[in-house]
mmCIF file of C-alpha atoms and ligand atoms in Angstrom:
data_model
loop_
_atom_site.group_PDB
_atom_site.id
_atom_site.type_symbol
_atom_site.label_atom_id
_atom_site.label_comp_id
_atom_site.label_asym_id
_atom_site.label_seq_id
_atom_site.Cartn_x
_atom_site.Cartn_y
_atom_site.Cartn_z
ATOM 1 C CA MET A 609 -13.149 -24.485 -38.317
ATOM 2 C CA ASN A 610 -10.787 -21.589 -38.812
ATOM 3 C CA HIS A 611 -7.810 -20.417 -36.720
ATOM 4 C CA VAL A 612 -10.017 -18.340 -34.403
ATOM 5 C CA LEU A 613 -12.465 -21.159 -33.664
ATOM 6 C CA ASN A 614 -9.641 -23.642 -33.196
ATOM 7 C CA ASN A 615 -7.742 -21.455 -30.775
ATOM 8 C CA ILE A 616 -10.212 -19.216 -28.986
ATOM 9 C CA THR A 617 -10.264 -19.469 -25.201
ATOM 10 C CA GLY A 618 -13.364 -18.433 -23.316
ATOM 11 C CA SER A 619 -13.320 -16.296 -20.201
ATOM 12 C CA GLU A 620 -11.299 -18.005 -17.469
ATOM 13 C CA ILE A 621 -13.244 -16.037 -14.868
ATOM 14 C CA ILE A 622 -16.547 -17.459 -16.079
ATOM 15 C CA LYS A 623 -15.009 -20.954 -15.817
ATOM 16 C CA ILE A 624 -14.213 -20.346 -12.117
ATOM 17 C CA SER A 625 -17.710 -19.036 -11.606
ATOM 18 C CA GLN A 626 -19.163 -22.183 -13.179
ATOM 19 C CA LYS A 627 -17.022 -24.393 -10.907
ATOM 20 C CA ILE A 628 -18.402 -22.461 -7.939
ATOM 21 C CA LYS A 629 -21.982 -22.908 -9.140
ATOM 22 C CA ALA A 630 -21.389 -26.654 -9.572
ATOM 23 C CA SER A 631 -20.040 -26.969 -6.015
ATOM 24 C CA LYS A 632 -22.269 -28.860 -3.562
ATOM 25 C CA HIS A 633 -21.455 -26.610 -0.614
ATOM 26 C CA HIS A 634 -21.673 -22.837 -0.149
ATOM 27 C CA VAL A 635 -18.872 -20.884 -1.783
ATOM 28 C CA PHE A 636 -18.390 -17.125 -1.536
ATOM 29 C CA ASN A 637 -18.365 -16.251 -5.220
ATOM 30 C CA LEU A 638 -15.945 -13.358 -5.219
ATOM 31 C CA SER A 639 -14.756 -14.218 -8.709
ATOM 32 C CA ILE A 640 -16.947 -12.520 -11.265
ATOM 33 C CA GLY A 641 -16.937 -8.735 -11.764
ATOM 34 C CA ASP A 642 -20.693 -8.628 -11.509
ATOM 35 C CA PHE A 643 -23.365 -7.605 -8.988
ATOM 36 C CA ASP A 644 -25.898 -9.645 -7.092
ATOM 37 C CA PRO A 645 -29.120 -7.776 -8.000
ATOM 38 C CA GLU A 646 -30.561 -8.703 -4.580
ATOM 39 C CA ILE A 647 -27.754 -6.734 -2.944
ATOM 40 C CA ASN A 648 -26.818 -4.270 -5.673
ATOM 41 C CA SER A 649 -29.835 -3.593 -7.848
ATOM 42 C CA ILE A 650 -29.963 -0.900 -10.535
ATOM 43 C CA PRO A 651 -31.392 2.493 -9.493
ATOM 44 C CA THR A 652 -35.191 2.297 -9.210
ATOM 45 C CA LYS A 653 -35.627 5.379 -11.414
ATOM 46 C CA LEU A 654 -33.505 3.818 -14.142
ATOM 47 C CA ARG A 655 -35.608 0.643 -13.962
ATOM 48 C CA ASP A 656 -38.797 2.708 -14.242
ATOM 49 C CA ASN A 657 -37.391 4.633 -17.213
ATOM 50 C CA VAL A 658 -36.661 1.348 -19.012
ATOM 51 C CA ILE A 659 -40.201 0.060 -18.410
ATOM 52 C CA GLU A 660 -41.650 3.371 -19.581
ATOM 53 C CA GLU A 661 -39.685 3.221 -22.841
ATOM 54 C CA TYR A 662 -41.056 -0.244 -23.599
ATOM 55 C CA LEU A 663 -44.553 1.101 -22.900
ATOM 56 C CA ASN A 664 -43.727 4.021 -25.252
ATOM 57 C CA LYS A 665 -42.946 1.431 -27.955
ATOM 58 C CA SER A 666 -39.327 2.563 -28.439
ATOM 59 C CA THR A 667 -38.708 -0.800 -30.021
ATOM 60 C CA ASP A 668 -37.563 -0.068 -33.571
ATOM 61 C CA TYR A 669 -33.874 0.160 -34.631
ATOM 62 C CA PRO A 670 -31.826 2.692 -32.687
ATOM 63 C CA MET A 671 -29.610 5.187 -34.587
ATOM 64 C CA ALA A 672 -26.369 3.497 -35.694
ATOM 65 C CA GLN A 673 -24.212 5.928 -33.680
ATOM 66 C CA GLY A 674 -26.580 5.803 -30.713
ATOM 67 C CA ASP A 675 -29.553 7.796 -29.463
ATOM 68 C CA LEU A 676 -28.816 11.519 -29.934
ATOM 69 C CA GLU A 677 -30.227 12.494 -26.527
ATOM 70 C CA LEU A 678 -27.964 9.909 -24.902
ATOM 71 C CA ARG A 679 -24.915 11.198 -26.782
ATOM 72 C CA LYS A 680 -25.828 14.764 -25.775
ATOM 73 C CA THR A 681 -26.047 13.713 -22.122
ATOM 74 C CA VAL A 682 -22.749 11.806 -22.269
ATOM 75 C CA SER A 683 -21.271 14.901 -23.905
ATOM 76 C CA LYS A 684 -22.205 17.011 -20.855
ATOM 77 C CA PHE A 685 -19.917 15.125 -18.484
ATOM 78 C CA SER A 686 -17.234 13.901 -20.874
ATOM 79 C CA TYR A 687 -14.761 15.969 -22.902
ATOM 80 C CA TYR A 688 -16.537 15.043 -26.116
ATOM 81 C CA LEU A 689 -19.202 16.350 -28.526
ATOM 82 C CA PRO A 690 -22.132 14.118 -29.550
ATOM 83 C CA GLU A 691 -20.422 13.425 -32.905
ATOM 84 C CA GLU A 692 -17.374 12.176 -31.001
ATOM 85 C CA ILE A 693 -19.404 9.502 -29.169
ATOM 86 C CA LEU A 694 -20.507 6.007 -30.239
ATOM 87 C CA ILE A 695 -23.020 4.065 -28.147
ATOM 88 C CA GLY A 696 -22.869 0.269 -27.899
ATOM 89 C CA ALA A 697 -24.368 -2.705 -26.087
ATOM 90 C CA GLY A 698 -22.002 -2.292 -23.137
ATOM 91 C CA ALA A 699 -18.276 -1.716 -23.350
ATOM 92 C CA ARG A 700 -17.247 -5.022 -24.904
ATOM 93 C CA PRO A 701 -18.517 -4.690 -28.493
ATOM 94 C CA LEU A 702 -17.061 -1.165 -28.554
ATOM 95 C CA ILE A 703 -13.649 -2.449 -27.427
ATOM 96 C CA TYR A 704 -13.855 -5.114 -30.137
ATOM 97 C CA THR A 705 -14.683 -2.410 -32.694
ATOM 98 C CA LEU A 706 -11.866 -0.196 -31.381
ATOM 99 C CA PHE A 707 -9.361 -3.005 -31.980
ATOM 100 C CA LYS A 708 -10.939 -3.749 -35.374
ATOM 101 C CA GLY A 709 -10.587 -0.113 -36.433
ATOM 102 C CA ILE A 710 -7.080 0.574 -35.124
ATOM 103 C CA VAL A 711 -5.150 -2.700 -35.156
ATOM 104 C CA GLU A 712 -4.091 -4.643 -38.265
ATOM 105 C CA ALA A 713 -3.031 -8.303 -38.048
ATOM 106 C CA GLY A 714 0.643 -8.322 -37.081
ATOM 107 C CA ASP A 715 0.533 -4.914 -35.348
ATOM 108 C CA TYR A 716 1.696 -4.765 -31.751
ATOM 109 C CA VAL A 717 -0.560 -3.893 -28.841
ATOM 110 C CA LEU A 718 1.058 -2.895 -25.555
ATOM 111 C CA TYR A 719 -0.598 -3.294 -22.184
ATOM 112 C CA PRO A 720 0.277 -3.898 -18.554
ATOM 113 C CA VAL A 721 -0.407 -7.256 -16.932
ATOM 114 C CA PRO A 722 -2.369 -8.056 -14.840
ATOM 115 C CA SER A 723 -5.159 -6.459 -16.872
ATOM 116 C CA TRP A 724 -8.547 -7.425 -18.157
ATOM 117 C CA ASN A 725 -9.098 -9.151 -21.521
ATOM 118 C CA ASN A 726 -6.525 -7.279 -23.663
ATOM 119 C CA ASN A 727 -4.948 -10.666 -24.472
ATOM 120 C CA HIS A 728 -8.255 -11.938 -25.876
ATOM 121 C CA TYR A 729 -8.851 -8.843 -28.030
ATOM 122 C CA CYS A 730 -5.285 -9.187 -29.375
ATOM 123 C CA PHE A 731 -5.934 -12.805 -30.277
ATOM 124 C CA LEU A 732 -9.211 -11.933 -32.031
ATOM 125 C CA HIS A 733 -7.425 -9.357 -34.200
ATOM 126 C CA GLY A 734 -4.206 -11.270 -34.888
ATOM 127 C CA ALA A 735 -2.168 -8.660 -33.004
ATOM 128 C CA GLY A 736 1.217 -9.201 -31.395
ATOM 129 C CA LYS A 737 1.232 -8.671 -27.621
ATOM 130 C CA ILE A 738 3.710 -6.556 -25.707
ATOM 131 C CA GLU A 739 2.824 -7.404 -22.129
ATOM 132 C CA ILE A 740 4.458 -5.327 -19.433
ATOM 133 C CA GLU A 741 4.705 -7.350 -16.215
ATOM 134 C CA CYS A 742 3.832 -4.977 -13.387
ATOM 135 C CA THR A 743 4.768 -5.314 -9.739
ATOM 136 C CA PRO A 744 2.989 -4.752 -6.421
ATOM 137 C CA GLU A 745 5.625 -2.093 -5.615
ATOM 138 C CA ASN A 746 4.255 -0.051 -8.562
ATOM 139 C CA ASP A 747 0.633 -0.810 -7.666
ATOM 140 C CA PHE A 748 0.593 -3.090 -10.736
ATOM 141 C CA PHE A 749 0.942 -0.175 -13.173
ATOM 142 C CA PRO A 750 3.712 0.227 -15.758
ATOM 143 C CA THR A 751 6.323 2.968 -15.567
ATOM 144 C CA VAL A 752 6.619 5.653 -18.250
ATOM 145 C CA GLU A 753 9.903 4.051 -19.341
ATOM 146 C CA ASP A 754 8.220 0.621 -19.782
ATOM 147 C CA ILE A 755 5.893 2.196 -22.333
ATOM 148 C CA LYS A 756 8.279 4.712 -23.902
ATOM 149 C CA SER A 757 10.906 2.151 -24.813
ATOM 150 C CA ASN A 758 8.350 0.079 -26.745
ATOM 151 C CA LEU A 759 6.379 2.819 -28.492
ATOM 152 C CA TYR A 760 8.359 2.638 -31.752
ATOM 153 C CA ARG A 761 6.757 -0.776 -32.443
ATOM 154 C CA THR A 762 3.346 -0.207 -30.840
ATOM 155 C CA ARG A 763 0.051 0.526 -32.598
ATOM 156 C CA LEU A 764 -2.177 0.619 -29.571
ATOM 157 C CA VAL A 765 -1.429 1.200 -25.883
ATOM 158 C CA CYS A 766 -4.157 -0.033 -23.516
ATOM 159 C CA LEU A 767 -4.619 1.463 -20.061
ATOM 160 C CA CYS A 768 -7.431 1.080 -17.569
ATOM 161 C CA SER A 769 -8.034 3.192 -14.447
ATOM 162 C CA PRO A 770 -9.211 2.206 -11.885
ATOM 163 C CA GLN A 771 -7.590 -0.992 -13.009
ATOM 164 C CA ASN A 772 -9.259 -4.367 -13.209
ATOM 165 C CA PRO A 773 -8.094 -6.499 -11.261
ATOM 166 C CA THR A 774 -6.610 -4.163 -8.619
ATOM 167 C CA GLY A 775 -8.992 -1.208 -8.213
ATOM 168 C CA LYS A 776 -5.946 1.087 -8.265
ATOM 169 C CA THR A 777 -5.974 4.374 -10.197
ATOM 170 C CA ILE A 778 -2.993 5.278 -12.323
ATOM 171 C CA ASP A 779 -0.612 7.883 -10.899
ATOM 172 C CA PRO A 780 -1.380 11.200 -12.699
ATOM 173 C CA ASP A 781 2.308 11.860 -13.436
ATOM 174 C CA ILE A 782 2.727 8.426 -14.994
ATOM 175 C CA LEU A 783 -0.401 8.950 -17.073
ATOM 176 C CA LYS A 784 0.924 12.320 -18.227
ATOM 177 C CA GLY A 785 4.329 10.819 -19.011
ATOM 178 C CA ILE A 786 2.737 8.062 -21.128
ATOM 179 C CA CYS A 787 0.473 10.503 -23.005
ATOM 180 C CA ASP A 788 3.340 12.935 -23.648
ATOM 181 C CA ALA A 789 5.468 10.069 -24.960
ATOM 182 C CA ILE A 790 2.713 8.980 -27.383
ATOM 183 C CA VAL A 791 2.234 12.551 -28.644
ATOM 184 C CA GLN A 792 6.000 12.886 -29.125
ATOM 185 C CA GLU A 793 6.229 9.519 -30.896
ATOM 186 C CA ASN A 794 3.454 10.473 -33.307
ATOM 187 C CA LYS A 795 5.284 13.622 -34.429
ATOM 188 C CA THR A 796 7.640 11.481 -36.480
ATOM 189 C CA LYS A 797 5.332 8.593 -37.375
ATOM 190 C CA GLU A 798 3.003 8.226 -40.321
ATOM 191 C CA LEU A 799 1.014 5.331 -38.874
ATOM 192 C CA LYS A 800 -0.015 6.745 -35.513
ATOM 193 C CA THR A 801 0.060 5.083 -32.085
ATOM 194 C CA TYR A 802 -3.243 5.304 -30.224
ATOM 195 C CA LEU A 803 -4.144 5.160 -26.553
ATOM 196 C CA PHE A 804 -7.153 3.078 -25.510
ATOM 197 C CA PHE A 805 -8.201 4.302 -22.074
ATOM 198 C CA ASP A 806 -10.781 2.168 -20.269
ATOM 199 C CA GLN A 807 -12.539 4.194 -17.557
ATOM 200 C CA ILE A 808 -15.490 1.912 -16.877
ATOM 201 C CA TYR A 809 -14.819 2.036 -13.097
ATOM 202 C CA SER A 810 -13.971 5.754 -12.958
ATOM 203 C CA GLU A 811 -17.253 6.959 -11.417
ATOM 204 C CA LEU A 812 -16.617 4.587 -8.515
ATOM 205 C CA ALA A 813 -13.285 6.181 -7.591
ATOM 206 C CA PRO A 814 -13.975 8.867 -4.983
ATOM 207 C CA THR A 815 -10.531 10.442 -5.428
ATOM 208 C CA GLY A 816 -7.440 9.857 -7.477
ATOM 209 C CA PHE A 817 -8.997 9.284 -10.888
ATOM 210 C CA VAL A 818 -7.474 11.475 -13.575
ATOM 211 C CA HIS A 819 -8.523 11.558 -17.222
ATOM 212 C CA PRO A 820 -5.769 11.665 -19.869
ATOM 213 C CA LEU A 821 -7.146 14.950 -21.280
ATOM 214 C CA GLU A 822 -6.694 16.663 -17.911
ATOM 215 C CA LYS A 823 -3.004 15.885 -18.039
ATOM 216 C CA CYS A 824 -2.272 16.093 -21.762
ATOM 217 C CA PRO A 825 -4.811 17.875 -24.014
ATOM 218 C CA ASP A 826 -2.612 17.092 -27.064
ATOM 219 C CA ILE A 827 -3.378 13.361 -26.737
ATOM 220 C CA LYS A 828 -6.959 13.995 -27.959
ATOM 221 C CA ASP A 829 -6.214 13.124 -31.627
ATOM 222 C CA TYR A 830 -4.880 9.722 -30.554
ATOM 223 C CA LEU A 831 -7.158 8.902 -27.651
ATOM 224 C CA LEU A 832 -10.122 6.514 -27.564
ATOM 225 C CA CYS A 833 -11.953 6.082 -24.256
ATOM 226 C CA ILE A 834 -14.451 3.477 -23.137
ATOM 227 C CA ASP A 835 -17.067 3.979 -20.443
ATOM 228 C CA GLY A 836 -20.629 2.888 -19.658
ATOM 229 C CA VAL A 837 -23.201 2.150 -16.992
ATOM 230 C CA SER A 838 -22.306 -1.496 -16.337
ATOM 231 C CA LYS A 839 -20.257 -0.942 -13.189
ATOM 232 C CA SER A 840 -21.214 2.546 -11.954
ATOM 233 C CA LEU A 841 -24.959 1.751 -11.905
ATOM 234 C CA CYS A 842 -24.742 -2.010 -11.130
ATOM 235 C CA ALA A 843 -26.213 -2.338 -14.619
ATOM 236 C CA THR A 844 -24.179 -5.114 -16.252
ATOM 237 C CA GLY A 845 -27.358 -6.573 -17.784
ATOM 238 C CA ILE A 846 -28.655 -3.257 -19.137
ATOM 239 C CA ARG A 847 -25.910 -3.182 -21.806
ATOM 240 C CA VAL A 848 -25.261 0.496 -22.452
ATOM 241 C CA GLY A 849 -21.702 1.720 -23.029
ATOM 242 C CA TRP A 850 -19.936 4.407 -25.043
ATOM 243 C CA MET A 851 -16.685 5.044 -26.851
ATOM 244 C CA THR A 852 -15.340 8.577 -27.269
ATOM 245 C CA GLY A 853 -12.676 9.736 -29.703
ATOM 246 C CA PRO A 854 -11.881 11.929 -32.717
ATOM 247 C CA ALA A 855 -15.049 12.511 -34.829
ATOM 248 C CA GLU A 856 -13.499 11.084 -37.996
ATOM 249 C CA ILE A 857 -12.570 7.822 -36.250
ATOM 250 C CA ILE A 858 -15.913 7.576 -34.439
ATOM 251 C CA SER A 859 -17.752 8.030 -37.738
ATOM 252 C CA LYS A 860 -15.805 5.149 -39.329
ATOM 253 C CA MET A 861 -16.193 3.029 -36.181
ATOM 254 C CA THR A 862 -19.945 3.670 -36.505
ATOM 255 C CA ASN A 863 -19.806 2.094 -39.969
ATOM 256 C CA ILE A 864 -18.051 -1.011 -38.614
ATOM 257 C CA PHE A 865 -20.522 -1.101 -35.745
ATOM 258 C CA SER A 866 -23.502 -0.895 -38.098
ATOM 259 C CA HIS A 867 -22.396 -4.221 -39.589
ATOM 260 C CA ILE A 868 -21.836 -5.840 -36.213
ATOM 261 C CA GLY A 869 -25.180 -4.440 -35.061
ATOM 262 C CA ALA A 870 -24.240 -4.661 -31.367
ATOM 263 C CA TRP A 871 -26.312 -1.585 -30.542
ATOM 264 C CA ALA A 872 -27.673 -1.125 -27.083
ATOM 265 C CA PRO A 873 -31.443 -1.785 -27.115
ATOM 266 C CA LYS A 874 -33.303 1.433 -27.899
ATOM 267 C CA PRO A 875 -35.491 1.475 -24.733
ATOM 268 C CA GLU A 876 -32.364 1.099 -22.565
ATOM 269 C CA GLN A 877 -30.551 3.855 -24.464
ATOM 270 C CA LYS A 878 -33.463 6.255 -23.984
ATOM 271 C CA ALA A 879 -33.864 5.280 -20.338
ATOM 272 C CA VAL A 880 -30.161 5.826 -19.644
ATOM 273 C CA ALA A 881 -30.302 9.182 -21.502
ATOM 274 C CA LYS A 882 -32.990 10.338 -19.075
ATOM 275 C CA TYR A 883 -31.146 9.023 -16.029
ATOM 276 C CA LEU A 884 -27.515 10.003 -16.623
ATOM 277 C CA ASP A 885 -26.244 13.167 -14.970
ATOM 278 C CA THR A 886 -29.306 13.475 -12.679
ATOM 279 C CA GLU A 887 -29.150 14.126 -8.942
ATOM 280 C CA ASP A 888 -30.534 10.643 -8.365
ATOM 281 C CA MET A 889 -27.627 9.168 -10.320
ATOM 282 C CA TYR A 890 -25.009 11.043 -8.318
ATOM 283 C CA SER A 891 -26.587 10.108 -4.989
ATOM 284 C CA PHE A 892 -26.845 6.456 -6.113
ATOM 285 C CA ILE A 893 -23.169 6.436 -7.065
ATOM 286 C CA ASN A 894 -22.143 8.158 -3.834
ATOM 287 C CA GLU A 895 -23.982 5.530 -1.826
ATOM 288 C CA LYS A 896 -22.232 2.772 -3.771
ATOM 289 C CA ILE A 897 -18.838 4.392 -3.251
ATOM 290 C CA MET A 898 -19.516 4.429 0.498
ATOM 291 C CA GLN A 899 -20.818 0.867 0.553
ATOM 292 C CA TYR A 900 -17.919 -0.596 -1.483
ATOM 293 C CA GLY A 901 -15.448 1.555 0.455
ATOM 294 C CA GLU A 902 -16.681 0.170 3.790
ATOM 295 C CA ILE A 903 -16.586 -3.421 2.543
ATOM 296 C CA ALA A 904 -13.089 -2.967 1.073
ATOM 297 C CA GLU A 905 -11.866 -1.375 4.294
ATOM 298 C CA SER A 906 -13.230 -4.244 6.425
ATOM 299 C CA ILE A 907 -11.649 -6.848 4.138
ATOM 300 C CA CYS A 908 -8.283 -5.058 4.127
ATOM 301 C CA CYS A 909 -8.473 -4.699 7.913
ATOM 302 C CA PHE A 910 -9.042 -8.442 8.254
ATOM 303 C CA LEU A 911 -6.164 -9.197 5.869
ATOM 304 C CA LEU A 912 -3.870 -6.886 7.834
ATOM 305 C CA LYS A 913 -4.709 -8.811 11.004
ATOM 306 C CA MET A 914 -3.790 -12.086 9.269
ATOM 307 C CA LYS A 915 -0.580 -10.526 7.956
ATOM 308 C CA ASN A 916 0.330 -9.313 11.439
ATOM 309 C CA LEU A 917 -0.206 -12.861 12.711
ATOM 310 C CA HIS A 918 2.609 -13.830 10.294
ATOM 311 C CA TYR A 919 0.503 -15.628 7.743
ATOM 312 C CA LYS A 920 1.856 -15.193 4.209
ATOM 313 C CA VAL A 921 -0.865 -12.728 3.322
ATOM 314 C CA ASP A 922 -0.745 -9.294 1.719
ATOM 315 C CA TYR A 923 -3.157 -6.978 -0.074
ATOM 316 C CA LYS A 924 -3.509 -3.662 -1.862
ATOM 317 C CA THR A 925 -6.146 -1.231 -0.680
ATOM 318 C CA PRO A 926 -8.117 -0.181 -3.775
ATOM 319 C CA ASP A 927 -8.710 3.460 -4.778
ATOM 320 C CA GLY A 928 -12.211 2.640 -5.995
ATOM 321 C CA GLY A 929 -14.407 0.176 -7.825
ATOM 322 C CA ILE A 930 -15.291 -3.357 -6.775
ATOM 323 C CA TYR A 931 -11.959 -5.180 -6.593
ATOM 324 C CA ILE A 932 -9.283 -5.810 -3.976
ATOM 325 C CA SER A 933 -5.975 -7.555 -4.631
ATOM 326 C CA LEU A 934 -5.025 -10.288 -2.201
ATOM 327 C CA TYR A 935 -1.733 -12.156 -1.871
ATOM 328 C CA LEU A 936 -1.683 -15.729 -0.577
ATOM 329 C CA GLY A 937 1.938 -16.845 -0.533
ATOM 330 C CA TYR A 938 1.237 -20.553 -0.697
ATOM 331 C CA SER A 939 1.495 -21.300 -4.443
ATOM 332 C CA ASP A 940 4.436 -23.645 -3.877
ATOM 333 C CA LYS A 941 2.173 -25.996 -1.912
ATOM 334 C CA PHE A 942 0.216 -26.871 -5.072
ATOM 335 C CA GLU A 943 1.147 -28.834 -8.169
ATOM 336 C CA SER A 944 -0.666 -26.400 -10.406
ATOM 337 C CA LEU A 945 -2.637 -23.176 -10.339
ATOM 338 C CA GLU A 946 -5.832 -25.152 -10.979
ATOM 339 C CA CYS A 947 -5.155 -27.236 -7.827
ATOM 340 C CA PHE A 948 -4.769 -24.001 -5.817
ATOM 341 C CA ILE A 949 -8.050 -22.610 -7.224
ATOM 342 C CA ASP A 950 -9.847 -25.920 -6.544
ATOM 343 C CA PHE A 951 -8.544 -25.981 -2.966
ATOM 344 C CA LEU A 952 -9.873 -22.469 -2.384
ATOM 345 C CA ILE A 953 -13.260 -23.364 -3.868
ATOM 346 C CA GLU A 954 -13.444 -26.541 -1.766
ATOM 347 C CA ASN A 955 -12.882 -24.313 1.243
ATOM 348 C CA GLY A 956 -15.639 -21.914 0.231
ATOM 349 C CA ILE A 957 -13.586 -19.127 -1.389
ATOM 350 C CA GLY A 958 -13.964 -18.270 -5.101
ATOM 351 C CA ILE A 959 -11.358 -15.734 -6.258
ATOM 352 C CA VAL A 960 -9.429 -15.170 -9.502
ATOM 353 C CA PRO A 961 -5.623 -15.488 -9.803
ATOM 354 C CA PHE A 962 -3.651 -12.741 -11.564
ATOM 355 C CA GLU A 963 -2.477 -15.389 -14.052
ATOM 356 C CA TYR A 964 -5.991 -15.157 -15.513
ATOM 357 C CA PHE A 965 -5.280 -11.489 -16.150
ATOM 358 C CA GLY A 966 -2.234 -12.388 -18.222
ATOM 359 C CA SER A 967 0.411 -12.005 -15.484
ATOM 360 C CA LYS A 968 3.094 -14.668 -15.173
ATOM 361 C CA SER A 969 5.295 -13.146 -12.494
ATOM 362 C CA ASN A 970 2.743 -12.381 -9.783
ATOM 363 C CA LYS A 971 2.103 -15.891 -8.456
ATOM 364 C CA GLY A 972 -0.098 -15.966 -5.365
ATOM 365 C CA TRP A 973 -1.928 -12.703 -6.170
ATOM 366 C CA PHE A 974 -5.699 -12.935 -6.570
ATOM 367 C CA ARG A 975 -8.592 -10.586 -7.327
ATOM 368 C CA ILE A 976 -11.446 -10.387 -4.835
ATOM 369 C CA SER A 977 -14.649 -8.989 -6.353
ATOM 370 C CA ILE A 978 -17.118 -7.477 -3.880
ATOM 371 C CA GLY A 979 -20.141 -6.876 -6.129
ATOM 372 C CA THR A 980 -21.863 -10.018 -4.907
ATOM 373 C CA ILE A 981 -21.480 -9.641 -1.134
ATOM 374 C CA GLY A 982 -23.203 -7.424 1.387
ATOM 375 C CA LYS A 983 -21.874 -6.057 4.663
ATOM 376 C CA HIS A 984 -24.047 -8.559 6.563
ATOM 377 C CA GLN A 985 -22.032 -11.437 5.048
ATOM 378 C CA LEU A 986 -18.603 -10.165 6.007
ATOM 379 C CA GLU A 987 -18.393 -11.886 9.373
ATOM 380 C CA SER A 988 -19.002 -15.330 7.896
ATOM 381 C CA LEU A 989 -16.665 -14.529 4.997
ATOM 382 C CA PHE A 990 -13.866 -13.688 7.441
ATOM 383 C CA LEU A 991 -14.483 -16.962 9.320
ATOM 384 C CA LYS A 992 -14.174 -18.936 6.073
ATOM 385 C CA LEU A 993 -11.204 -16.964 4.796
ATOM 386 C CA GLY A 994 -9.422 -17.181 8.153
ATOM 387 C CA GLU A 995 -9.903 -20.969 8.314
ATOM 388 C CA THR A 996 -8.727 -21.328 4.705
ATOM 389 C CA ILE A 997 -5.565 -19.275 5.299
ATOM 390 C CA LYS A 998 -4.772 -21.361 8.403
ATOM 391 C CA LYS A 999 -5.243 -24.578 6.403
ATOM 392 C CA LEU A 1000 -2.992 -23.226 3.658
ATOM 393 C CA HIS A 1001 -0.347 -22.379 6.225
ATOM 394 C CA GLU A 1002 -0.455 -25.836 7.814
ATOM 395 C CA LYS A 1003 -0.622 -27.702 4.493
HETATM 396 C C1 PLP B 1958 -12.006 -2.972 -17.417
HETATM 397 C C2 PLP B 1958 -13.291 -3.438 -18.009
HETATM 398 N N1 PLP B 1958 -13.709 -2.899 -19.174
HETATM 399 C C3 PLP B 1958 -14.849 -3.301 -19.747
HETATM 400 C C4 PLP B 1958 -15.628 -4.276 -19.180
HETATM 401 C C5 PLP B 1958 -16.864 -4.753 -19.889
HETATM 402 O O1 PLP B 1958 -17.968 -4.011 -19.607
HETATM 403 P P1 PLP B 1958 -19.394 -4.379 -20.245
HETATM 404 O O2 PLP B 1958 -20.034 -5.339 -19.315
HETATM 405 O O3 PLP B 1958 -20.084 -3.051 -20.305
HETATM 406 O O4 PLP B 1958 -19.153 -4.969 -21.589
HETATM 407 C C6 PLP B 1958 -15.238 -4.877 -17.989
HETATM 408 C C7 PLP B 1958 -16.052 -5.958 -17.392
HETATM 409 O O5 PLP B 1958 -15.708 -6.631 -16.463
HETATM 410 C C8 PLP B 1958 -14.048 -4.431 -17.377
HETATM 411 O O6 PLP B 1958 -13.613 -4.957 -16.235
#
């Protein structure tokens, strides 16, 4: 076995999810960033399009860069031309390819923590990590200065908005400041610094989401964005995502991708091409924004009540997406983080600590994912959560 096989760690979130599945009693699985298809199914029209494409026998190899009609449709609502777009089997293989194409072993990658999976992509590419510990006061985003002072040694800056695990969107002025700093840095650098901007939850943010190109058009030469249907259309199993960036880089990324072969299945690509940017899609997304917004508001309202009752509870209201950040100030009552997680699972609550998003200094903060619960379950969730918080307090 080589270094990667000897040292790879799987997804910590999936491990929590497996513990929950193994539990003998009912646990609210608010851990995984996925959807319960019984509650949040894909749009019916998208499903029908997929079936139709199988009936049409669209089952040979797709184009290496992705179905042209799909790239044309993505082009309509992104800032990019079809030749500046690469389609993949969801966001993940594209992020892997992005790292493969930009980062050399020993290069430094800078990202805020808590954040999703950047640590694993760094490990897979032998990159050094510059992790910026973010605070609740800053909505768990870095400041411009945090980034600026490290740019001289950074190959790739990773940002995500709305952020996983918090559901917060980055402040437009901070985003502009970071982009301006990268552009400035690159004026004197031969090996450029790139910005990887993950916007997979952006369609689910009713307000507040700003794209880097709106704030800093000059970042375009150094900007690679990731998006897809996984979260906006409850379509994590459909596996269609896209990367956008400068045509020259996308063309070379396409070559890497052709060897990995992690293309989205052709019927799904064609089905998504027909569905994206339709009225049905926008009304589906609007409904989801309302639904998640109502659930998030109810949960935050409940947490506020607990906070006002002087339990050591806090939270951050999300700007969009499917996550809420919750603070349970009882870490010191447990020998280890695992004991805390196990206690919560034993009491019927499955949530993910910020430590599993790379953060060391935000003990007691957890991510609640709401893709697997419906409004009808909230009352019993609040009963369970209330009892658990009381037990924690009395422990
Ligand atoms: C920020 C972020 N980017 C990308 C992904 C991966 O998306 P996909 O399922 O399309 O690979 C996730 C999944 O949880 C995510 O949270």
